[in-house]
Amino acid sequence: MAALIDRFTKAKRIVIKIGSALLVNEKTGMLRRDWLTALAEDIQELRSNGQEVLIVSSGSIAIGRRILGLKKGRLKLEESQAAAATGQIHLAHAYQEILGDHDLKIAQILLTLGDTEERRKYLNARSTLSTLLNLGVIPVINENDTVATSEIRYGDNDRLGARVAQMMGADCLILLSDIDGLYTADPSKDPNAEFIAKIPELTEKIMAMGGGVQTAFGSGGMITKLQAAEIAVSAGCNMLITSGKVNNPLSKIKTGESRFSCFLAKDTPRNARKKWIAGSLGSQGALIIDSGAEKALQKGKSLLPAGVSAIQGEFERGDLVTLINSQGKELGHGLTAYSSKDAELIIGQKSSEIVSILGYAGRDEMIHRDELALK
Ligand code: GLU
């Protein structure tokens, strides 16, 4: 148990996913301010331990439908979009007020599926979130439900939470839910259902346990939690499911008062990411780099435009490119922050010149060190 608790207490970067059923009173549709206040205490403690926190919060539709007086039951797409637009502003305000009272700064980020799935957009979302974390801010993330249609949406924040964890190289994802973990069967229907504390492998047997457990309120269920676990553990991120029905659910994990199911990651997020980049097929082009840049890369630095002497192929921002040294040796791969068209103009130049050459302020690095996988 203690070793499992360590997966949370020793994590450097934690994503906390909060389900609608916890945040919003199911009967009244009102935000549960006392619960959020208690959670803010937990988050304050994590921050004072030097842990970085990102929140993925549901609740906009549940709050918005109450404000708009929409009927119970399934909403039409336009109705849920209107409810999300109305509810999200209230949700953000509540976070700002309640976390603000605990000296925590928050920022709202609304993501669409494309923002995490398409590399170009993904680099933008990732860099904004990194900047916020560096500034000590807690991003509060939700799906941008007002523009998401069923074909292009996550629909559940379990998988969105896992994608955020993957994108940000988090080492722990906590799903605060109305169920305290994974069971061999639905515990509300089957008295013989057994709780599973540790999931080292996502076997077919485990994946089959997702069938049917559904909450009345949120969009997820155990199935989306298991899908989230697949994303998280393959990205080197441990995933915990615990009950958020109690106050201070995070400190209760620490003290052992609350049980949880832990899906174990086998790798670190950094290694998992490097493997993903290294294993990505289809390099779109190549950057030839000079010996100074080669040395800098070996020391774990980013690749700056100044260290690139030539470009091969045509590529877009976010594409995978091969790095080649001046003797023609392949050094590895990385995701480029510039298209080949723009890269042609800035190679060999100082990063401070980028804005005057391209007419926009791009990234200082051609390839950020987090986006590099050397051989
Ligand atoms: N994005 C939805 C909302 O904020 C919730 C999705 C979910 O329930 O997981 O209302």
Coordinates of C-alpha atoms in Angstrom, one line a residue, residues 42-307:
D42 CA -5.5 19.5 -0.6
I43 CA -4.1 21.3 -3.7
Q44 CA -2.5 24.0 -1.6
E45 CA -0.7 21.2 0.3
L46 CA 0.5 19.6 -2.9
R47 CA 1.8 22.9 -4.2
S48 CA 3.6 23.6 -0.9
N49 CA 5.3 20.2 -1.3
G50 CA 6.6 21.5 -4.7
Q51 CA 4.3 19.4 -6.7
E52 CA 2.8 20.8 -9.9
V53 CA -0.9 20.5 -10.4
L54 CA -3.2 20.6 -13.4
I55 CA -7.0 20.2 -13.0
V56 CA -9.3 18.7 -15.6
S57 CA -12.7 19.7 -14.5
S58 CA -16.1 18.6 -15.7
G59 CA -19.3 20.3 -14.6
S60 CA -20.0 23.0 -17.2
I61 CA -23.0 21.2 -18.7
A62 CA -24.4 20.1 -15.4
I63 CA -24.3 23.7 -14.1
G64 CA -25.4 25.3 -17.3
R65 CA -28.5 23.2 -17.7
R66 CA -29.7 24.2 -14.3
I67 CA -29.2 27.9 -15.0
L68 CA -30.9 27.7 -18.4
G69 CA -33.7 25.6 -17.0
L70 CA -33.2 22.8 -19.4
K71 CA -35.2 19.6 -18.9
K72 CA -33.8 16.4 -17.3
G73 CA -32.5 13.6 -19.5
R74 CA -30.5 13.7 -22.7
L75 CA -29.9 17.1 -24.2
K76 CA -29.7 17.9 -27.9
L77 CA -26.3 18.9 -29.1
E78 CA -27.1 22.6 -29.4
E79 CA -28.6 22.5 -25.9
S80 CA -25.5 20.9 -24.4
Q81 CA -23.3 23.4 -26.2
A82 CA -25.4 26.3 -24.8
A83 CA -25.4 24.7 -21.3
A84 CA -21.6 24.3 -21.5
A85 CA -21.1 27.9 -22.6
T86 CA -23.3 29.1 -19.7
G87 CA -21.9 26.7 -17.1
Q88 CA -18.2 27.1 -17.9
I89 CA -18.1 30.7 -17.0
H90 CA -19.6 29.9 -13.6
L91 CA -17.3 27.0 -13.1
A92 CA -14.2 29.1 -13.9
H93 CA -15.4 31.8 -11.6
A94 CA -15.9 29.3 -8.7
Y95 CA -12.4 27.9 -9.2
Q96 CA -10.9 31.4 -9.3
E97 CA -12.7 32.5 -6.2
I98 CA -12.2 29.3 -4.1
L99 CA -8.6 28.5 -5.2
G100 CA -7.8 32.2 -5.1
D101 CA -8.8 32.2 -1.4
H102 CA -6.0 29.6 -0.9
D103 CA -3.4 31.7 -2.7
L104 CA -3.6 29.6 -5.8
K105 CA -3.6 31.2 -9.2
I106 CA -5.6 29.5 -11.9
A107 CA -5.9 29.8 -15.7
Q108 CA -8.7 28.4 -17.9
I109 CA -7.8 26.2 -20.9
L110 CA -10.5 24.8 -23.1
L111 CA -9.3 22.1 -25.4
T112 CA -10.7 20.4 -28.4
L113 CA -9.8 16.9 -29.6
G114 CA -7.6 18.4 -32.3
D115 CA -5.6 20.3 -29.8
T116 CA -4.2 17.1 -28.3
E117 CA -4.3 14.9 -31.4
E118 CA -2.8 17.1 -34.1
R119 CA 0.9 17.8 -33.6
R120 CA 0.9 21.4 -34.7
K121 CA -1.9 22.3 -32.3
Y122 CA -0.5 20.0 -29.7
L123 CA 2.8 21.9 -29.6
N124 CA 0.9 25.1 -28.9
A125 CA -1.3 23.7 -26.1
R126 CA 1.8 22.1 -24.6
S127 CA 3.8 25.2 -24.6
T128 CA 1.1 27.4 -23.1
L129 CA 0.5 24.8 -20.3
S130 CA 4.3 24.6 -19.7
T131 CA 4.5 28.3 -19.4
L132 CA 1.6 28.4 -16.9
L133 CA 3.2 25.7 -14.8
N134 CA 6.5 27.5 -14.8
L135 CA 4.7 30.6 -13.6
G136 CA 3.2 28.6 -10.7
V137 CA -0.3 28.7 -12.1
I138 CA -2.8 25.8 -11.9
P139 CA -4.4 25.3 -15.3
V140 CA -8.1 24.4 -15.1
I141 CA -8.9 22.5 -18.2
N142 CA -12.1 21.3 -19.8
E143 CA -13.2 20.2 -23.2
N144 CA -14.3 23.1 -25.4
D145 CA -17.8 21.7 -25.5
T146 CA -19.3 24.7 -27.2
V147 CA -17.5 23.9 -30.5
A148 CA -17.2 20.2 -30.1
T149 CA -19.6 18.0 -32.0
S150 CA -20.0 14.3 -31.4
E151 CA -17.6 13.3 -34.2
I152 CA -14.8 15.6 -33.0
R153 CA -15.0 15.4 -29.2
Y154 CA -13.8 13.4 -26.3
G155 CA -17.1 13.5 -24.6
D156 CA -15.6 12.4 -21.4
N157 CA -13.0 14.0 -19.3
D158 CA -11.4 10.8 -18.2
R159 CA -9.6 10.4 -21.6
L160 CA -9.1 14.2 -21.9
G161 CA -7.3 14.0 -18.5
A162 CA -5.1 11.2 -19.7
R163 CA -4.2 13.0 -22.9
V164 CA -3.3 16.1 -20.8
A165 CA -1.2 13.9 -18.6
Q166 CA 0.5 12.4 -21.6
M167 CA 1.0 15.8 -23.3
M168 CA 2.5 17.4 -20.2
G169 CA 4.6 14.4 -19.1
A170 CA 2.8 14.1 -15.8
D171 CA 3.8 11.3 -13.6
C172 CA 0.4 10.9 -11.8
L173 CA -3.2 11.1 -13.0
I174 CA -5.9 11.0 -10.4
L175 CA -9.5 10.4 -11.4
L176 CA -11.7 11.6 -8.6
S177 CA -14.9 9.7 -9.1
D178 CA -18.1 8.6 -7.5
I179 CA -16.6 5.1 -7.3
D180 CA -13.5 4.3 -5.3
G181 CA -11.7 2.2 -7.8
L182 CA -11.8 -0.8 -10.1
Y183 CA -13.9 -3.9 -9.2
T184 CA -14.1 -7.3 -10.8
A185 CA -17.8 -6.5 -11.5
D186 CA -20.2 -3.7 -10.9
P187 CA -20.3 -3.5 -7.1
S188 CA -23.8 -1.9 -7.1
K189 CA -25.2 -5.0 -8.8
D190 CA -22.9 -7.8 -7.8
P191 CA -22.3 -8.5 -4.1
N192 CA -19.3 -10.6 -5.0
A193 CA -17.5 -7.8 -6.8
E194 CA -14.0 -7.6 -5.6
F195 CA -11.9 -4.4 -5.3
I196 CA -8.6 -4.4 -7.2
A197 CA -5.9 -2.2 -5.6
K198 CA -3.1 -2.7 -8.0
I199 CA -3.2 -3.1 -11.7
P200 CA 0.3 -3.8 -13.1
E201 CA -0.9 -4.7 -16.5
L202 CA -3.9 -3.8 -18.6
T203 CA -4.8 -7.3 -19.6
E204 CA -7.9 -8.3 -21.6
K205 CA -9.5 -9.5 -18.4
I206 CA -9.0 -6.1 -16.8
M207 CA -10.3 -4.2 -19.8
A208 CA -13.4 -6.4 -19.8
M209 CA -14.2 -5.1 -16.3
G210 CA -15.2 -1.8 -17.8
G211 CA -18.5 -3.1 -19.0
G212 CA -21.5 -1.2 -17.8
V213 CA -20.5 0.8 -14.7
Q214 CA -22.1 4.1 -15.5
T215 CA -22.7 7.2 -13.3
A216 CA -26.0 9.0 -13.6
F217 CA -24.5 12.3 -14.2
G218 CA -21.1 12.4 -15.9
S219 CA -20.3 11.1 -19.4
G220 CA -17.7 8.6 -18.3
G221 CA -18.0 5.2 -16.7
M222 CA -15.5 2.5 -15.9
I223 CA -14.9 1.9 -19.6
T224 CA -13.6 5.5 -20.2
K225 CA -11.5 5.2 -17.1
L226 CA -9.8 2.0 -18.4
Q227 CA -9.3 3.7 -21.8
A228 CA -7.7 6.6 -19.9
A229 CA -5.5 4.1 -18.0
E230 CA -4.2 2.8 -21.4
I231 CA -3.2 6.2 -22.5
A232 CA -1.7 7.2 -19.1
V233 CA 0.4 4.1 -18.4
S234 CA 1.8 3.9 -21.9
A235 CA 2.9 7.6 -21.4
G236 CA 4.8 6.7 -18.2
C237 CA 2.1 8.1 -16.0
N238 CA 0.6 6.2 -13.0
M239 CA -3.2 6.5 -12.8
L240 CA -5.2 6.4 -9.6
I241 CA -9.0 6.1 -9.3
T242 CA -10.4 7.1 -5.9
S243 CA -13.6 8.3 -4.5
G244 CA -14.2 12.0 -4.5
K245 CA -17.4 11.6 -2.5
V246 CA -15.5 12.4 0.7
N247 CA -14.1 15.9 1.5
N248 CA -10.3 16.2 1.1
P249 CA -10.0 13.1 -1.1
L250 CA -6.3 13.8 -1.8
S251 CA -5.1 14.0 1.7
K252 CA -7.1 10.9 2.5
I253 CA -5.1 9.0 0.0
K254 CA -1.9 10.1 1.8
T255 CA -3.2 9.2 5.2
G256 CA -4.5 5.8 4.0
E257 CA -8.1 6.7 4.9
S258 CA -9.2 6.4 1.3
R259 CA -8.5 3.4 -0.8
F260 CA -7.8 3.6 -4.5
S261 CA -7.0 1.5 -7.5
C262 CA -3.5 2.2 -8.9
F263 CA -2.6 1.5 -12.6
L264 CA 1.1 1.2 -12.7
A265 CA 3.3 2.9 -15.3
K266 CA 6.4 1.0 -16.2
D267 CA 8.5 3.8 -17.5
T268 CA 9.1 7.5 -16.7
P269 CA 7.1 10.0 -18.7
R270 CA 10.4 11.3 -20.3
N271 CA 11.5 7.8 -21.4
A272 CA 8.0 7.0 -22.7
R273 CA 8.0 10.2 -24.7
K274 CA 11.4 9.6 -26.1
K275 CA 10.4 6.1 -27.2
W276 CA 7.3 7.4 -28.8
I277 CA 9.3 10.0 -30.8
A278 CA 12.0 7.5 -31.6
G279 CA 9.4 4.9 -32.7
S280 CA 7.4 7.3 -34.8
L281 CA 7.4 6.3 -38.4
G282 CA 7.6 8.7 -41.3
S283 CA 10.3 11.4 -40.8
Q284 CA 9.3 14.3 -43.1
G285 CA 12.7 15.7 -43.6
A286 CA 16.1 16.3 -42.0
L287 CA 18.1 19.0 -40.3
I288 CA 21.8 19.0 -40.7
I289 CA 23.4 20.4 -37.6
D290 CA 26.9 21.7 -36.8
S291 CA 29.4 20.2 -34.3
G292 CA 28.6 22.9 -31.7
A293 CA 24.9 22.0 -31.8
E294 CA 25.7 18.3 -31.7
K295 CA 27.7 18.8 -28.5
A296 CA 24.9 20.8 -27.0
L297 CA 22.4 18.1 -27.8
Q298 CA 24.6 15.4 -26.2
K299 CA 24.5 17.6 -23.0
G300 CA 20.7 17.5 -23.1
K301 CA 20.1 21.0 -24.5
S302 CA 17.6 22.0 -27.1
L303 CA 18.4 22.6 -30.8
L304 CA 18.6 26.3 -31.7
P305 CA 18.2 27.6 -35.2
A306 CA 21.8 28.9 -35.0
G307 CA 23.1 25.3 -34.9

